């Protein structure tokens, strides 16, 4: 009987070599665009104290209440795999007193997040985010700069069919009135609500807008709009963000129905939504201001704004261009025999010294088999070294794309392959 196999954890994906070039392009572009806006990389742990997420994100949210991977470590401390990156970034900002270094900190991150959700297309239990957090600026210009970064990133990658949705949740001055309006709207239907939603109605009615319950969803359709309850300061902030986006020619839709699944937002919230290609999980990115969180986690009052984008969803949108990104080696170097193998290995090393990528035949086999592999890998050139080539010091160099073959001195091989690479930097 065959030994039973162990499968990957449900909702957690392997990234295989065929997909890696696309991901490298996404990550490379993310780093480059982040740098254009002065954002520097931060790497925080994948595991944090559970209390950080409860306090930072909110215990009533689905993300914290239902979806976290939480466990007691061997010392009995409750830890959780991070479901998102903002809480950890804020903890790091506070823990390292970054406000004293420079109150304005602009950070970006790339890495895995974990949520125990029902897996489907675009929704996984481990997923990767590109995110950025900007600390220390309350001015609407910061909101506009951050949104411009997000828009430039997707534009640079050539993703089309995205709509920027924009709203404001107001500030401490706006919140109580909006909260009351929501309570007035939902209270007459309290008897029809689940126990969880009744508790939300009492404790955090904004969360009702995020309920998965069909009754509540229908009621939420007619709920009052947050934009009607903005304080004058929040209204002015929102209007200035809109004017700033207009000035940059960035299109948006004001959409008070944006429901962010995390509790920390104040004022500006936004989402980048795909009009097709992602099915039910159409939100590619989300973000907004969280002006109270640094203080709530023990730091000085520090306004902040950030976003994150799901990279699997981005990869789904770009998948069509994926395989084309894979590049074969500059040289496929075939080998016939042990002696020639040593010569070939030396030649391969010299090619690599010049920065050329070389696939050297490691496993003995016939010429036909080796050439088939050179084709499959999409090599630029191929050459085979056997006893004859070693003795004569000459090899046949084949250009695979055209099938053209020419005989050159073995001693010139490195130079010829290197020169070809230099003409296009390996970007053929
Ligand atoms: P979020 O809206 O929870 O925000 O997630 C941002 C993005 O992560 C989503 O738009 C989606 O693309 C991706 N995402 C979320 N859950 C999953 C999943 N289960 N599978 C695949 N992709 C997923 C945040 O995480 C906030 N930290 C954003 C932020 C930063 N706000 C301020 N700063």
Coordinates of C-alpha atoms and ligand atoms in Angstrom, one line a residue:
X1 CA 0.0 0.0 0.0
X2 CA 1.3 3.4 -0.9
X3 CA 2.3 5.7 2.0
X4 CA -0.5 8.2 2.6
X5 CA 0.4 11.7 1.4
X6 CA 0.2 14.8 3.5
X7 CA -1.5 17.7 1.7
X8 CA -1.0 21.4 2.2
X9 CA -3.2 23.1 4.8
X10 CA -6.6 24.0 3.2
X11 CA -6.6 27.5 1.9
X12 CA -2.8 27.8 1.9
X13 CA -1.1 27.7 -1.5
X14 CA 2.3 26.7 -2.9
X15 CA 3.9 29.1 -5.2
X16 CA 5.5 27.0 -7.9
X17 CA 8.4 28.1 -10.1
X18 CA 6.1 28.7 -13.1
X19 CA 4.3 31.4 -11.1
X20 CA 7.4 32.9 -9.4
X21 CA 8.4 35.3 -12.2
X22 CA 5.0 37.1 -12.0
X23 CA 5.2 37.3 -8.2
X24 CA 8.8 38.6 -8.5
X25 CA 7.6 41.3 -10.9
X26 CA 4.7 42.3 -8.5
X27 CA 7.1 42.5 -5.6
X28 CA 9.8 44.3 -7.5
X29 CA 7.3 46.8 -8.8
X30 CA 5.9 47.3 -5.3
X31 CA 9.3 48.1 -4.0
X32 CA 10.1 50.5 -6.8
X33 CA 6.9 52.4 -6.6
X34 CA 7.0 52.5 -2.8
X35 CA 10.5 54.0 -3.1
X36 CA 9.2 56.7 -5.5
X37 CA 7.0 58.0 -2.7
X38 CA 9.7 57.7 0.0
X39 CA 8.3 54.5 1.7
X40 CA 10.9 52.3 3.4
X41 CA 10.5 48.6 4.1
X42 CA 9.5 47.2 7.5
X43 CA 9.3 43.6 8.5
X44 CA 7.4 42.7 11.6
X45 CA 6.8 39.2 13.0
X46 CA 4.1 36.9 11.6
X47 CA 3.1 36.2 15.2
X48 CA 2.0 38.8 17.7
X49 CA 0.2 38.8 21.1
X50 CA -3.5 38.2 20.5
X51 CA -4.3 41.2 22.6
X52 CA -2.7 43.5 20.0
X53 CA -5.2 42.4 17.4
X54 CA -8.1 42.5 19.8
X55 CA -7.3 46.1 20.8
X56 CA -6.0 47.3 17.5
X57 CA -8.5 45.8 15.1
X58 CA -11.5 45.3 17.4
X59 CA -12.9 42.1 19.1
X60 CA -16.2 42.5 17.4
X61 CA -14.8 42.3 13.9
X62 CA -15.1 39.0 12.0
X63 CA -11.3 39.1 11.4
X64 CA -10.5 39.0 15.1
X65 CA -13.6 37.3 16.4
X66 CA -13.9 34.5 14.0
X67 CA -10.9 34.3 11.6
X68 CA -7.7 34.4 13.6
X69 CA -5.4 31.5 14.1
X70 CA -4.9 31.8 17.8
X71 CA -3.0 29.5 20.1
X72 CA -1.3 29.4 23.5
X73 CA 2.4 29.0 23.1
X74 CA 4.4 26.7 25.5
X75 CA 4.6 29.5 28.0
X76 CA 0.8 29.8 28.1
X77 CA 0.7 33.2 26.3
X78 CA -2.1 33.7 23.8
X79 CA -0.5 34.4 20.4
X80 CA -2.1 34.9 16.9
X81 CA -0.9 34.7 13.4
X82 CA -1.2 38.2 12.0
X83 CA -4.5 38.6 10.0
X84 CA -3.2 41.9 8.6
X85 CA -0.2 44.2 8.8
X86 CA -1.4 47.5 10.3
X87 CA -1.6 46.5 13.9
X88 CA 1.9 45.1 13.9
X89 CA 3.2 48.2 12.2
X90 CA 1.6 50.4 14.8
X91 CA 3.0 48.2 17.6
X92 CA 6.5 48.6 16.1
X93 CA 6.1 52.4 15.7
X94 CA 5.2 52.7 19.4
X95 CA 7.6 50.1 20.7
X96 CA 10.6 51.7 19.0
X97 CA 9.5 55.2 19.8
X98 CA 9.7 56.1 16.1
X99 CA 8.0 59.4 16.7
X100 CA 11.2 60.5 18.5
X101 CA 13.3 59.5 15.5
X102 CA 11.0 61.4 13.1
X103 CA 7.3 61.6 13.7
X104 CA 6.7 61.1 10.0
X105 CA 7.4 57.5 9.1
X106 CA 6.5 56.0 5.8
X107 CA 6.7 52.2 5.8
X108 CA 5.8 49.5 3.3
X109 CA 5.6 45.7 3.7
X110 CA 5.2 42.6 1.7
X111 CA 4.3 39.4 3.4
X112 CA 1.9 36.7 4.3
X113 CA -1.3 37.2 6.4
X114 CA -3.5 34.5 7.9
X115 CA -7.3 34.4 8.2
X116 CA -9.4 31.3 8.7
X117 CA -12.0 32.1 6.1
X118 CA -13.9 29.8 3.7
X119 CA -11.5 29.4 0.8
X120 CA -12.7 30.3 -2.7
X121 CA -11.2 32.0 -5.7
X122 CA -9.4 35.1 -4.4
X123 CA -9.9 34.1 -0.8
X124 CA -7.3 32.0 1.0
X125 CA -6.3 31.3 4.6
X126 CA -2.7 32.4 3.9
X127 CA -2.5 35.3 1.5
X128 CA 0.1 37.9 0.7
X129 CA -0.3 41.6 1.0
X130 CA 1.6 44.6 -0.3
X131 CA 0.8 47.4 2.2
X132 CA 2.0 50.8 3.2
X133 CA 1.5 52.9 6.4
X134 CA 2.2 56.6 6.7
X135 CA 2.5 57.9 10.3
X136 CA 2.4 61.4 11.6
X137 CA 0.5 63.5 9.0
X138 CA -3.1 64.6 9.4
X139 CA -3.2 66.7 6.3
X140 CA -5.4 65.4 3.4
X141 CA -2.4 65.7 1.1
X142 CA -1.1 62.5 2.8
X143 CA -4.3 60.7 1.8
X144 CA -3.9 61.8 -1.8
X145 CA -0.2 60.9 -1.9
X146 CA -0.9 57.4 -0.6
X147 CA -3.8 56.8 -3.0
X148 CA -1.6 58.1 -5.8
X149 CA 0.9 55.4 -4.9
X150 CA -1.7 52.7 -5.1
X151 CA -3.0 53.9 -8.4
X152 CA 0.4 54.3 -9.9
X153 CA 1.3 50.7 -8.8
X154 CA -1.6 49.1 -10.6
X155 CA -1.2 51.4 -13.6
X156 CA 2.5 50.4 -13.8
X157 CA 1.5 46.8 -13.9
X158 CA -1.1 47.4 -16.6
X159 CA -4.2 46.4 -14.6
X160 CA -7.3 47.9 -16.0
X161 CA -11.0 47.8 -15.0
X162 CA -10.4 49.0 -11.5
X163 CA -12.6 51.5 -9.7
X164 CA -11.5 53.6 -6.7
X165 CA -14.3 53.8 -4.1
X166 CA -13.9 56.5 -1.5
X167 CA -15.8 57.4 1.7
X168 CA -15.3 59.0 5.1
X169 CA -16.2 57.5 8.4
X170 CA -15.7 60.9 10.2
X171 CA -14.0 61.5 13.5
X172 CA -14.9 61.4 17.2
X173 CA -17.1 64.4 16.7
X174 CA -19.1 62.7 13.9
X175 CA -19.2 59.2 15.3
X176 CA -21.8 59.5 18.1
X177 CA -24.4 61.0 15.8
X178 CA -23.8 58.4 13.1
X179 CA -23.9 55.6 15.7
X180 CA -27.2 56.8 17.0
X181 CA -28.6 57.0 13.5
X182 CA -27.6 53.4 12.9
X183 CA -29.1 52.3 16.2
X184 CA -32.4 54.2 15.3
X185 CA -32.3 52.4 11.9
X186 CA -31.7 48.8 13.2
X187 CA -33.4 48.9 16.6
X188 CA -37.0 48.3 15.4
X189 CA -35.8 45.1 13.8
X190 CA -33.8 43.9 16.8
X191 CA -36.0 40.9 17.3
X192 CA -35.0 39.5 13.9
X193 CA -31.3 39.8 14.5
X194 CA -29.0 37.0 15.6
X195 CA -27.5 37.2 19.1
X196 CA -24.2 38.4 17.6
X197 CA -25.8 41.1 15.7
X198 CA -27.9 42.2 18.7
X199 CA -24.7 42.5 20.6
X200 CA -23.2 44.5 17.8
X201 CA -26.2 46.8 17.7
X202 CA -25.5 47.6 21.4
X203 CA -21.7 47.7 21.3
X204 CA -20.6 48.6 17.8
X205 CA -23.5 49.2 15.4
X206 CA -21.1 50.1 12.6
X207 CA -20.2 46.4 12.4
X208 CA -23.8 45.6 11.4
X209 CA -23.0 47.0 8.0
X210 CA -20.5 44.2 7.7
X211 CA -22.9 41.4 8.7
X212 CA -23.0 38.3 6.5
X213 CA -26.6 37.6 7.7
X214 CA -29.1 38.1 4.8
X215 CA -31.7 39.9 7.0
X216 CA -29.1 42.4 8.2
X217 CA -27.7 42.8 4.8
X218 CA -31.1 43.8 3.5
X219 CA -31.6 46.2 6.4
X220 CA -28.2 47.7 5.8
X221 CA -29.2 48.6 2.2
X222 CA -31.4 51.4 3.6
X223 CA -29.1 52.4 6.4
X224 CA -28.2 56.1 6.9
X225 CA -25.0 57.3 5.1
X226 CA -21.9 58.1 7.1
X227 CA -21.4 61.1 4.8
X228 CA -24.5 62.8 6.1
X229 CA -23.1 62.8 9.6
X230 CA -19.6 64.2 9.1
X231 CA -18.4 66.9 11.4
X232 CA -17.4 70.1 9.6
X233 CA -13.7 69.2 10.1
X234 CA -14.2 65.7 8.7
X235 CA -16.3 67.1 5.8
X236 CA -13.5 69.7 5.0
X237 CA -10.9 66.9 5.1
X238 CA -12.9 64.7 2.8
X239 CA -13.6 67.5 0.3
X240 CA -9.9 68.4 0.2
X241 CA -9.0 64.8 -0.5
X242 CA -11.4 64.8 -3.4
X243 CA -10.0 68.1 -4.7
X244 CA -6.4 66.7 -4.4
X245 CA -7.4 63.6 -6.4
X246 CA -9.1 65.8 -9.0
X247 CA -5.9 67.8 -9.3
X248 CA -4.0 64.6 -10.1
X249 CA -6.6 63.4 -12.6
X250 CA -7.3 60.3 -10.5
X251 CA -10.9 59.0 -11.0
X252 CA -13.0 57.9 -8.1
X253 CA -16.5 57.1 -7.0
X254 CA -17.8 58.5 -3.7
X255 CA -19.3 55.4 -2.1
X256 CA -20.6 55.7 1.4
X257 CA -21.4 52.0 1.3
X258 CA -17.8 51.0 1.7
X259 CA -17.6 48.8 4.8
X260 CA -14.2 48.1 6.0
X261 CA -13.9 44.9 8.1
X262 CA -11.6 46.4 10.7
X263 CA -12.6 48.8 13.5
X264 CA -9.7 51.2 13.5
X265 CA -10.8 53.5 10.7
X266 CA -11.5 57.2 11.0
X267 CA -12.1 59.8 8.2
X268 CA -11.0 58.6 4.8
X269 CA -11.6 55.0 3.7
X270 CA -11.1 53.6 0.2
X271 CA -11.2 50.4 -1.8
X272 CA -9.9 49.5 -5.2
X273 CA -12.5 47.2 -6.8
X274 CA -12.1 45.1 -9.9
X275 CA -15.1 45.3 -12.3
X276 CA -14.3 41.8 -13.6
X277 CA -11.9 38.9 -13.2
X278 CA -12.1 38.3 -9.5
X279 CA -15.7 37.0 -9.0
X280 CA -17.1 37.5 -5.6
X281 CA -13.8 38.6 -4.1
X282 CA -13.6 41.8 -6.2
X283 CA -11.9 44.1 -3.7
X284 CA -8.2 44.2 -4.7
X285 CA -7.1 46.7 -2.0
X286 CA -8.5 48.6 0.9
X287 CA -7.3 51.2 3.3
X288 CA -7.9 54.5 5.1
X289 CA -7.0 56.7 8.0
X290 CA -6.7 55.3 11.5
X291 CA -5.9 58.5 13.5
X292 CA -6.5 57.0 16.9
X293 CA -4.8 53.7 16.8
X294 CA -1.2 54.8 17.7
X295 CA -2.5 56.4 20.9
X296 CA -4.8 53.5 21.6
X297 CA -1.8 51.2 21.6
X298 CA 0.1 53.3 24.0
X299 CA 1.9 55.8 21.8
X300 CA 1.6 59.6 21.5
X301 CA -1.4 60.9 19.5
X302 CA -0.3 60.3 15.9
X303 CA -2.5 60.4 12.8
X304 CA -1.9 57.7 10.3
X305 CA -3.2 56.3 7.0
X306 CA -2.4 53.1 5.1
X307 CA -3.6 50.6 2.6
X308 CA -3.0 47.0 1.7
X309 CA -3.5 45.0 -1.5
X310 CA -4.0 41.2 -1.8
X311 CA -1.3 39.9 -4.1
X312 CA -3.1 36.6 -5.1
X313 CA -6.0 38.8 -6.3
X314 CA -3.5 41.0 -8.2
X315 CA -1.9 37.9 -9.7
X316 CA -5.3 36.5 -10.8
X317 CA -5.9 39.7 -12.7
X318 CA -2.4 39.5 -14.3
X319 CA -2.2 35.8 -14.8
X320 CA -2.5 35.9 -18.5
X321 CA 0.8 37.6 -18.7
X322 CA 2.4 35.1 -16.3
X323 CA 4.0 32.4 -18.4
X324 CA 5.5 35.0 -20.8
X325 CA 7.6 36.3 -17.9
X326 CA 9.5 33.1 -17.5
X327 CA 12.9 33.4 -19.0
X328 CA 15.0 30.5 -20.1
X329 CA 18.8 30.3 -19.5
X330 CA 21.3 32.1 -21.7
X331 CA 23.0 28.8 -22.4
X332 CA 22.1 25.2 -22.2
X333 CA 25.3 23.3 -22.0
X334 CA 25.0 19.6 -22.8
X335 CA 27.4 16.9 -21.8
X336 CA 28.4 13.6 -23.2
X337 CA 30.8 11.7 -20.9
X338 CA 32.7 12.3 -17.7
X339 CA 35.8 14.0 -19.0
X340 CA 33.8 16.4 -21.2
X341 CA 31.5 16.9 -18.2
X342 CA 34.4 18.4 -16.2
X343 CA 35.3 20.7 -19.1
X344 CA 31.7 21.7 -19.5
X345 CA 31.4 22.4 -15.8
X346 CA 34.4 24.7 -16.0
X347 CA 33.0 26.5 -19.0
X348 CA 29.6 26.9 -17.2
X349 CA 31.3 28.5 -14.2
X350 CA 33.1 31.0 -16.4
X351 CA 29.9 31.9 -18.1
X352 CA 28.3 32.4 -14.7
X353 CA 31.3 34.6 -13.7
X354 CA 30.2 36.8 -16.6
X355 CA 26.6 36.9 -15.2
X356 CA 25.1 34.5 -17.7
X357 CA 22.5 32.0 -16.7
X358 CA 23.6 28.4 -17.6
X359 CA 21.7 25.2 -17.4
X360 CA 24.4 22.5 -17.3
X361 CA 23.4 18.9 -17.9
X362 CA 23.8 17.1 -14.6
X363 CA 22.1 13.8 -15.4
X364 CA 23.8 11.7 -18.1
X365 CA 21.7 11.1 -21.2
X366 CA 21.6 11.1 -25.0
X367 CA 21.9 14.2 -27.2
X368 CA 18.2 14.1 -28.3
X369 CA 17.0 14.0 -24.7
X370 CA 19.3 16.9 -23.8
X371 CA 18.2 19.0 -26.7
X372 CA 14.6 18.4 -25.9
X373 CA 15.2 19.8 -22.4
X374 CA 17.0 22.8 -23.9
X375 CA 13.9 23.5 -25.9
X376 CA 11.6 23.0 -23.0
X377 CA 13.6 25.4 -20.8
X378 CA 13.5 28.1 -23.6
X379 CA 17.3 28.5 -23.7
X380 CA 18.8 31.2 -25.9
X381 CA 21.8 29.1 -27.0
X382 CA 22.7 25.4 -26.7
X383 CA 25.9 23.6 -27.1
X384 CA 27.0 20.1 -26.4
X385 CA 30.5 19.1 -25.2
X386 CA 31.7 15.5 -25.9
X387 CA 35.0 13.9 -26.5
X388 CA 35.1 15.4 -30.1
X389 CA 34.6 18.9 -28.9
X390 CA 37.1 18.5 -26.2
X391 CA 39.7 17.2 -28.6
X392 CA 39.1 19.8 -31.3
X393 CA 38.5 22.7 -29.1
X394 CA 35.5 23.7 -31.2
X395 CA 31.7 23.5 -30.5
X396 CA 28.5 24.0 -32.4
X397 CA 26.5 26.8 -30.9
X398 CA 22.8 26.7 -31.7
X399 CA 20.4 29.7 -31.4
X400 CA 17.2 27.9 -30.4
X401 CA 14.8 30.6 -31.6
X402 CA 16.0 30.4 -35.2
X403 CA 17.6 27.0 -35.3
X404 CA 20.8 28.6 -36.7
X405 CA 24.0 26.7 -35.9
X406 CA 27.6 27.9 -36.1
X407 CA 30.9 26.4 -35.1
X408 CA 33.0 28.5 -32.8
X409 CA 36.1 27.9 -30.7
X410 CA 35.3 26.5 -27.3
X411 CA 37.5 29.2 -25.9
X412 CA 35.2 31.9 -27.4
X413 CA 31.9 30.4 -26.0
X414 CA 31.9 32.5 -22.9
X415 CA 32.5 35.6 -24.9
X416 CA 29.8 35.0 -27.5
X417 CA 27.1 34.1 -24.9
X418 CA 28.2 37.0 -22.7
X419 CA 28.1 39.5 -25.5
X420 CA 24.6 38.4 -26.5
X421 CA 23.3 38.8 -23.0
X422 CA 24.9 42.3 -22.8
X423 CA 23.0 43.5 -25.8
X424 CA 19.7 43.0 -24.1
X425 CA 20.5 42.4 -20.4
X426 CA 18.9 38.9 -20.7
X427 CA 15.6 40.5 -21.4
X428 CA 14.8 38.7 -24.5
Ligands
LIG1 P1 -8.3 44.4 4.2 O1 -9.4 45.1 3.5 O2 -8.8 43.5 5.3 O3 -7.4 45.5 4.8 O4 -7.4 43.6 3.3 C1 -6.8 44.2 2.2 C2 -6.7 43.3 1.0 O5 -6.1 42.0 1.3 C3 -8.1 42.9 0.4 O6 -8.6 43.9 -0.4 C4 -7.7 41.7 -0.3 O7 -7.2 42.0 -1.6 C5 -6.7 41.0 0.5 N1 -7.3 40.0 1.4 C6 -7.9 40.1 2.5 N2 -8.4 38.9 3.0 C7 -8.0 38.0 2.1 C8 -8.1 36.6 1.9 N3 -8.7 35.8 2.9 N4 -7.6 36.0 0.8 C9 -6.9 36.7 -0.1 N5 -6.8 38.0 -0.1 C10 -7.3 38.7 1.0 C11 -6.3 45.4 5.6 O8 -5.8 44.3 5.7 C12 -5.8 46.6 6.2 N6 -4.6 46.3 7.0 C13 -5.5 47.7 5.2 C14 -5.0 48.9 5.8 C15 -3.7 49.3 5.9 N7 -5.7 49.9 6.3 C16 -4.8 50.8 6.8 N8 -3.6 50.4 6.6

